[in-house]
Short mmCIF file of C-alpha atoms and ligand atoms in Angstrom, two decimals:
data_model
loop_
_atom_site.label_atom_id
_atom_site.label_comp_id
_atom_site.label_asym_id
_atom_site.label_seq_id
_atom_site.Cartn_x
_atom_site.Cartn_y
_atom_site.Cartn_z
CA MET A 4 15.57 5.59 -25.93
CA THR A 5 13.19 8.21 -24.15
CA SER A 6 11.27 10.55 -26.61
CA VAL A 7 10.02 13.95 -25.68
CA ILE A 8 6.74 15.36 -27.80
CA SER A 9 4.91 18.53 -27.30
CA LYS A 10 2.51 17.84 -30.39
CA ARG A 11 -0.29 16.06 -30.11
CA ALA A 12 0.05 14.61 -33.54
CA GLU A 13 3.28 13.56 -33.06
CA LEU A 14 2.26 11.39 -29.94
CA GLU A 15 -0.62 10.05 -31.40
CA LYS A 16 1.51 8.46 -34.35
CA ILE A 17 4.00 7.06 -32.27
CA ILE A 18 0.87 5.82 -30.21
CA GLN A 19 -1.08 4.25 -33.01
CA ASN A 20 2.57 2.68 -34.23
CA TRP A 21 2.16 0.81 -31.33
CA LYS A 22 -1.01 0.00 -31.02
CA ASP A 23 -0.37 -1.57 -34.93
CA GLN A 24 2.72 -3.91 -33.29
CA GLY A 25 0.27 -5.33 -29.92
CA LEU A 26 1.72 -3.30 -27.74
CA ARG A 27 0.10 -2.45 -24.66
CA ILE A 28 0.59 1.27 -23.48
CA GLY A 29 1.04 2.20 -19.56
CA TYR A 30 0.78 5.84 -18.29
CA VAL A 31 1.33 8.26 -15.58
CA PRO A 32 0.00 11.25 -15.75
CA THR A 33 2.38 13.81 -14.02
CA MET A 34 2.48 17.54 -12.98
CA GLY A 35 6.55 17.30 -12.89
CA ALA A 36 9.09 18.31 -10.50
CA LEU A 37 9.39 14.45 -10.14
CA HIS A 38 10.22 12.37 -7.02
CA GLU A 39 10.66 8.96 -5.97
CA GLY A 40 7.02 8.61 -5.61
CA HIS A 41 6.41 9.03 -9.75
CA ILE A 42 9.34 6.82 -10.39
CA SER A 43 7.54 4.14 -8.79
CA LEU A 44 4.68 4.60 -11.29
CA VAL A 45 6.40 4.41 -13.60
CA LYS A 46 7.94 0.80 -12.25
CA ARG A 47 4.58 0.00 -12.03
CA ALA A 48 3.64 0.35 -15.19
CA ARG A 49 6.62 -1.52 -16.67
CA GLU A 50 4.89 -4.65 -14.82
CA GLY A 51 1.58 -4.17 -17.04
CA ALA A 52 2.47 -2.43 -20.06
CA ASP A 53 5.32 -2.70 -23.26
CA LYS A 54 5.68 0.56 -23.67
CA ILE A 55 5.83 3.41 -20.99
CA VAL A 56 4.28 7.19 -21.40
CA VAL A 57 4.63 9.94 -18.62
CA SER A 58 2.99 13.12 -19.61
CA ILE A 59 4.05 16.13 -17.88
CA PHE A 60 1.29 19.15 -17.49
CA VAL A 61 0.49 21.55 -14.69
CA ASN A 62 -2.93 21.67 -15.30
CA PRO A 63 -4.09 24.88 -14.15
CA THR A 64 -8.15 24.28 -14.05
CA GLN A 65 -7.64 22.01 -11.00
CA PHE A 66 -5.31 25.31 -9.51
CA ALA A 67 -7.87 27.78 -7.77
CA PRO A 68 -6.60 31.79 -8.73
CA ASN A 69 -5.01 31.75 -5.21
CA GLU A 70 -3.47 28.54 -5.29
CA ASP A 71 0.15 27.80 -6.14
CA LEU A 72 0.08 27.50 -10.11
CA ASP A 73 2.64 30.43 -11.14
CA THR A 74 5.06 28.66 -8.73
CA TYR A 75 4.13 24.61 -8.58
CA PRO A 76 8.03 23.73 -9.24
CA ARG A 77 9.24 22.62 -12.73
CA ASP A 78 12.04 21.57 -13.67
CA LEU A 79 12.03 19.72 -17.00
CA ASP A 80 15.65 19.10 -17.43
CA GLY A 81 15.82 16.92 -13.57
CA ASP A 82 12.32 14.89 -14.57
CA LEU A 83 14.05 13.68 -17.63
CA GLU A 84 17.27 12.70 -15.51
CA LYS A 85 14.92 10.87 -13.59
CA LEU A 86 12.47 8.97 -16.57
CA LYS A 87 15.29 7.81 -18.53
CA PRO A 88 16.77 5.37 -16.13
CA ALA A 89 13.24 4.43 -15.18
CA GLY A 90 13.00 2.94 -18.54
CA THR A 91 10.45 5.32 -19.68
CA ASP A 92 9.52 5.26 -23.28
CA LEU A 93 7.96 8.74 -24.05
CA VAL A 94 7.59 12.17 -22.32
CA TYR A 95 4.23 13.56 -23.59
CA THR A 96 4.80 17.52 -22.78
CA PRO A 97 2.03 19.26 -23.85
CA SER A 98 1.34 22.92 -23.72
CA VAL A 99 -2.12 24.71 -22.35
CA GLU A 100 -3.09 25.70 -25.49
CA ASN A 101 -2.88 21.88 -26.91
CA MET A 102 -4.70 20.93 -24.38
CA TYR A 103 -7.47 23.38 -23.72
CA PRO A 104 -8.02 24.97 -27.20
CA ASN A 105 -10.31 27.43 -28.07
CA GLY A 106 -10.68 27.89 -23.63
CA GLN A 107 -13.12 25.45 -23.43
CA THR A 108 -12.06 23.55 -19.86
CA SER A 109 -15.10 21.61 -18.51
CA GLU A 110 -16.37 19.05 -20.42
CA ILE A 111 -17.40 16.31 -17.51
CA ARG A 112 -18.25 16.62 -13.88
CA ALA A 113 -16.06 14.93 -10.91
CA GLY A 114 -18.61 12.13 -9.24
CA LYS A 115 -19.79 10.95 -6.04
CA ALA A 116 -16.10 9.80 -4.60
CA ALA A 117 -16.00 13.84 -5.23
CA GLU A 118 -18.26 14.48 -2.23
CA GLY A 119 -16.22 16.21 0.96
CA LEU A 120 -12.97 15.61 2.05
CA GLU A 121 -10.52 17.81 -0.70
CA THR A 122 -13.77 19.02 -2.40
CA ASP A 123 -15.18 20.81 1.15
CA PHE A 124 -11.47 23.37 0.68
CA ARG A 125 -10.25 23.10 -3.34
CA PRO A 126 -14.50 22.90 -4.96
CA HIS A 127 -12.79 23.23 -8.20
CA PHE A 128 -10.05 20.52 -7.75
CA PHE A 129 -11.21 17.03 -9.09
CA ASP A 130 -13.72 18.65 -12.18
CA GLY A 131 -9.81 20.10 -13.11
CA VAL A 132 -8.49 16.98 -12.44
CA VAL A 133 -11.34 14.51 -14.41
CA ASN A 134 -11.01 16.93 -17.50
CA ILE A 135 -7.45 16.73 -17.58
CA VAL A 136 -7.41 13.05 -16.91
CA ALA A 137 -10.24 12.15 -19.59
CA ARG A 138 -8.22 14.61 -22.10
CA LEU A 139 -4.64 13.35 -21.78
CA SER A 140 -5.77 9.88 -21.97
CA GLU A 141 -7.80 10.27 -25.05
CA HIS A 142 -4.33 11.86 -26.32
CA VAL A 143 -2.04 8.76 -25.20
CA ARG A 144 -4.78 5.72 -25.24
CA PRO A 145 -3.51 3.70 -22.54
CA ASP A 146 -4.22 0.11 -21.68
CA LEU A 147 -3.48 0.77 -18.46
CA ALA A 148 -2.90 4.21 -16.06
CA VAL A 149 -1.21 4.13 -12.67
CA PHE A 150 -2.20 7.10 -10.07
CA GLY A 151 -0.34 7.21 -6.54
CA GLU A 152 -2.74 6.31 -3.41
CA LYS A 153 -0.54 9.66 -1.88
CA ASP A 154 -4.05 11.08 -3.43
CA PHE A 155 -6.43 8.62 -2.27
CA GLN A 156 -9.66 10.57 -3.18
CA GLN A 157 -8.41 11.64 -6.47
CA LEU A 158 -7.68 7.56 -7.09
CA GLN A 159 -11.09 6.67 -6.07
CA VAL A 160 -12.56 10.10 -8.41
CA ILE A 161 -10.49 8.26 -11.19
CA THR A 162 -11.57 5.15 -10.85
CA GLU A 163 -15.00 6.15 -10.90
CA MET A 164 -15.25 8.99 -14.05
CA VAL A 165 -13.02 5.41 -15.77
CA GLU A 166 -15.99 3.37 -14.98
CA ALA A 167 -18.85 6.13 -15.82
CA LEU A 168 -16.97 7.04 -19.02
CA ASN A 169 -16.72 2.95 -20.00
CA LEU A 170 -13.27 3.87 -21.00
CA PRO A 171 -11.12 0.99 -22.31
CA ILE A 172 -8.49 1.89 -19.64
CA LYS A 173 -7.30 -0.33 -15.96
CA ILE A 174 -6.49 1.74 -13.21
CA VAL A 175 -3.69 0.90 -10.71
CA GLY A 176 -3.30 1.74 -7.51
CA ALA A 177 0.11 2.16 -6.23
CA PRO A 178 1.59 2.21 -2.94
CA ILE A 179 2.50 6.01 -1.19
CA ILE A 180 6.54 6.16 -0.88
CA ARG A 181 7.49 8.06 1.87
CA ASP A 182 10.88 9.55 3.27
CA GLU A 183 13.05 7.96 6.37
CA HIS A 184 11.00 9.88 8.21
CA GLY A 185 7.59 8.60 7.08
CA LEU A 186 6.60 11.78 5.28
CA ALA A 187 4.87 11.32 2.25
CA LEU A 188 7.40 12.23 -1.02
CA SER A 189 5.65 15.46 -3.04
CA SER A 190 6.56 17.98 -5.02
CA ARG A 191 4.82 20.78 -3.07
CA ASN A 192 7.64 19.49 0.47
CA ALA A 193 10.22 21.56 -1.79
CA TYR A 194 8.33 24.78 -0.25
CA LEU A 195 9.47 23.64 3.63
CA SER A 196 11.80 24.71 5.20
CA ALA A 197 14.26 22.89 8.33
CA THR A 198 11.48 23.52 10.82
CA GLU A 199 8.12 22.88 8.79
CA LEU A 200 9.77 20.06 7.54
CA GLU A 201 10.46 18.92 11.45
CA SER A 202 6.41 19.10 11.29
CA ALA A 203 5.74 17.68 8.32
CA ARG A 204 7.16 14.81 9.38
CA GLN A 205 4.67 14.56 12.06
CA LEU A 206 2.02 14.12 9.96
CA ASN A 207 1.85 10.48 9.24
CA LYS A 208 2.86 9.36 12.66
CA ILE A 209 0.01 10.94 14.04
CA LEU A 210 -2.04 9.82 11.38
CA ARG A 211 -1.26 6.02 12.61
CA SER A 212 -1.57 6.71 16.13
CA SER A 213 -3.84 5.82 18.45
CA THR A 214 -4.76 9.51 19.76
CA ASN A 215 -8.41 10.70 20.16
CA ASN A 216 -7.96 14.20 19.65
CA PRO A 217 -5.52 14.00 15.85
CA GLU A 218 -6.17 17.82 15.66
CA ALA A 219 -4.28 18.56 18.54
CA ALA A 220 -1.68 16.76 17.73
CA LEU A 221 -1.06 18.22 14.45
CA LEU A 222 -1.00 21.48 15.94
CA ASN A 223 1.29 20.63 18.89
CA ALA A 224 3.62 19.23 16.02
CA GLY A 225 3.85 22.82 14.23
CA PHE A 226 -0.02 22.80 11.94
CA ASP A 227 -1.32 25.78 11.66
CA LYS A 228 -4.33 25.08 10.33
CA ILE A 229 -6.14 21.56 9.79
CA ASP A 230 -8.80 21.04 6.69
CA TYR A 231 -9.71 17.61 7.68
CA ILE A 232 -8.82 14.38 9.11
CA CYS A 233 -11.31 11.69 9.30
CA GLU A 234 -11.79 8.54 8.28
CA ARG A 235 -13.25 6.67 4.49
CA TRP A 236 -12.44 4.25 2.36
CA ASN A 237 -10.95 1.77 5.13
CA ARG A 238 -8.27 5.24 5.27
CA ARG A 239 -7.99 7.47 7.83
CA LEU A 240 -7.22 10.41 5.62
CA ALA A 241 -5.86 14.03 6.37
CA ALA A 242 -4.96 17.49 5.18
CA ALA A 243 -3.08 20.33 6.78
CA TRP A 244 -1.15 23.56 6.48
CA VAL A 245 2.23 24.18 7.89
CA GLY A 246 3.23 27.91 6.88
CA GLN A 247 2.14 28.03 3.60
CA THR A 248 2.10 24.53 2.65
CA ARG A 249 -0.38 22.46 2.11
CA LEU A 250 -0.06 18.25 2.63
CA ILE A 251 -2.31 15.91 2.39
CA ASP A 252 -1.26 12.13 3.56
CA ASN A 253 -2.94 8.70 4.66
CA VAL A 254 -2.98 5.47 5.62
CA GLU A 255 -4.46 2.22 6.15
CA ILE A 256 -6.95 1.43 8.93
P1 AMP B 569 1.21 14.92 -9.06
O1 AMP B 569 2.59 15.01 -10.07
O2 AMP B 569 1.88 15.34 -7.72
O3 AMP B 569 0.27 15.44 -10.03
O4 AMP B 569 1.39 13.41 -8.88
C1 AMP B 569 1.55 12.73 -10.33
C2 AMP B 569 0.91 10.83 -9.36
O5 AMP B 569 2.01 10.66 -8.93
C3 AMP B 569 -0.40 11.32 -8.77
O6 AMP B 569 -0.70 9.56 -9.26
C4 AMP B 569 0.09 10.54 -7.87
O7 AMP B 569 -0.72 10.19 -6.49
C5 AMP B 569 1.13 10.08 -7.40
N1 AMP B 569 2.13 10.67 -6.09
C6 AMP B 569 2.67 11.91 -5.69
N2 AMP B 569 3.46 11.53 -4.64
C7 AMP B 569 3.48 9.96 -4.36
C8 AMP B 569 3.82 9.25 -3.37
N3 AMP B 569 4.70 10.03 -2.87
N4 AMP B 569 4.19 8.15 -3.75
C9 AMP B 569 3.34 7.72 -4.35
N5 AMP B 569 2.80 8.47 -5.62
C10 AMP B 569 2.54 9.27 -5.39
#
């Protein structure tokens, strides 16, 4: 059975009950509009835990005022349909007021891994992410939490944050799930028109190719703007825009 809980006190009662039974808790934080990428994280979490909690929370503090907070896709019923067969024990859907009582937003700052790349274009982003992950983890108290390698810099930032705060949580990275054309699945892919989708599907191919001018290749493929394409952590990582949609991806090098 999958319970859907929005109140912190109710969640904590269930978590405590599981902990009293010596059960290990696996946790997957998400912003909803779930796809096979998210479900793969749930499956990975099941390998290392007895009870699985998935949170669905569109975190306002990681969106800048000009970004897509209001239009970010939301589909709780669809999400629950996907989570139940994946073996999710509890879905936590806190409200904004629950997560940010008294309006307080930032207590901790993202560390060194946050320098450059995403931060050059979304300076607010990782401080928002580390704060919400720290807060949600305080509520869920997981033994293990799974994050996708799709957001590779985010995975590094969270690993660093958990080490810096000495939290007793094992952070696990899970591989990128792609469509049959290699496009990394993303909730934001729902924004793409048919022609934009064609362009988007070139991103992974260009990242894998040995072209010495990947920017030109992306523009040629129909991308409108490239935020970055560079190498770090033994990966080639990129963020680029097709129309109004920003895509990120990375491949091992
Ligand atoms: P989001 O709902 O976009 O905040 O993502 C929640 C989690 O799912 C993050 O850890 C993401 O890295 C992960 N994720 C999103 N897309 C994929 C994908 N295509 N493959 C693997 N993990 C993913």
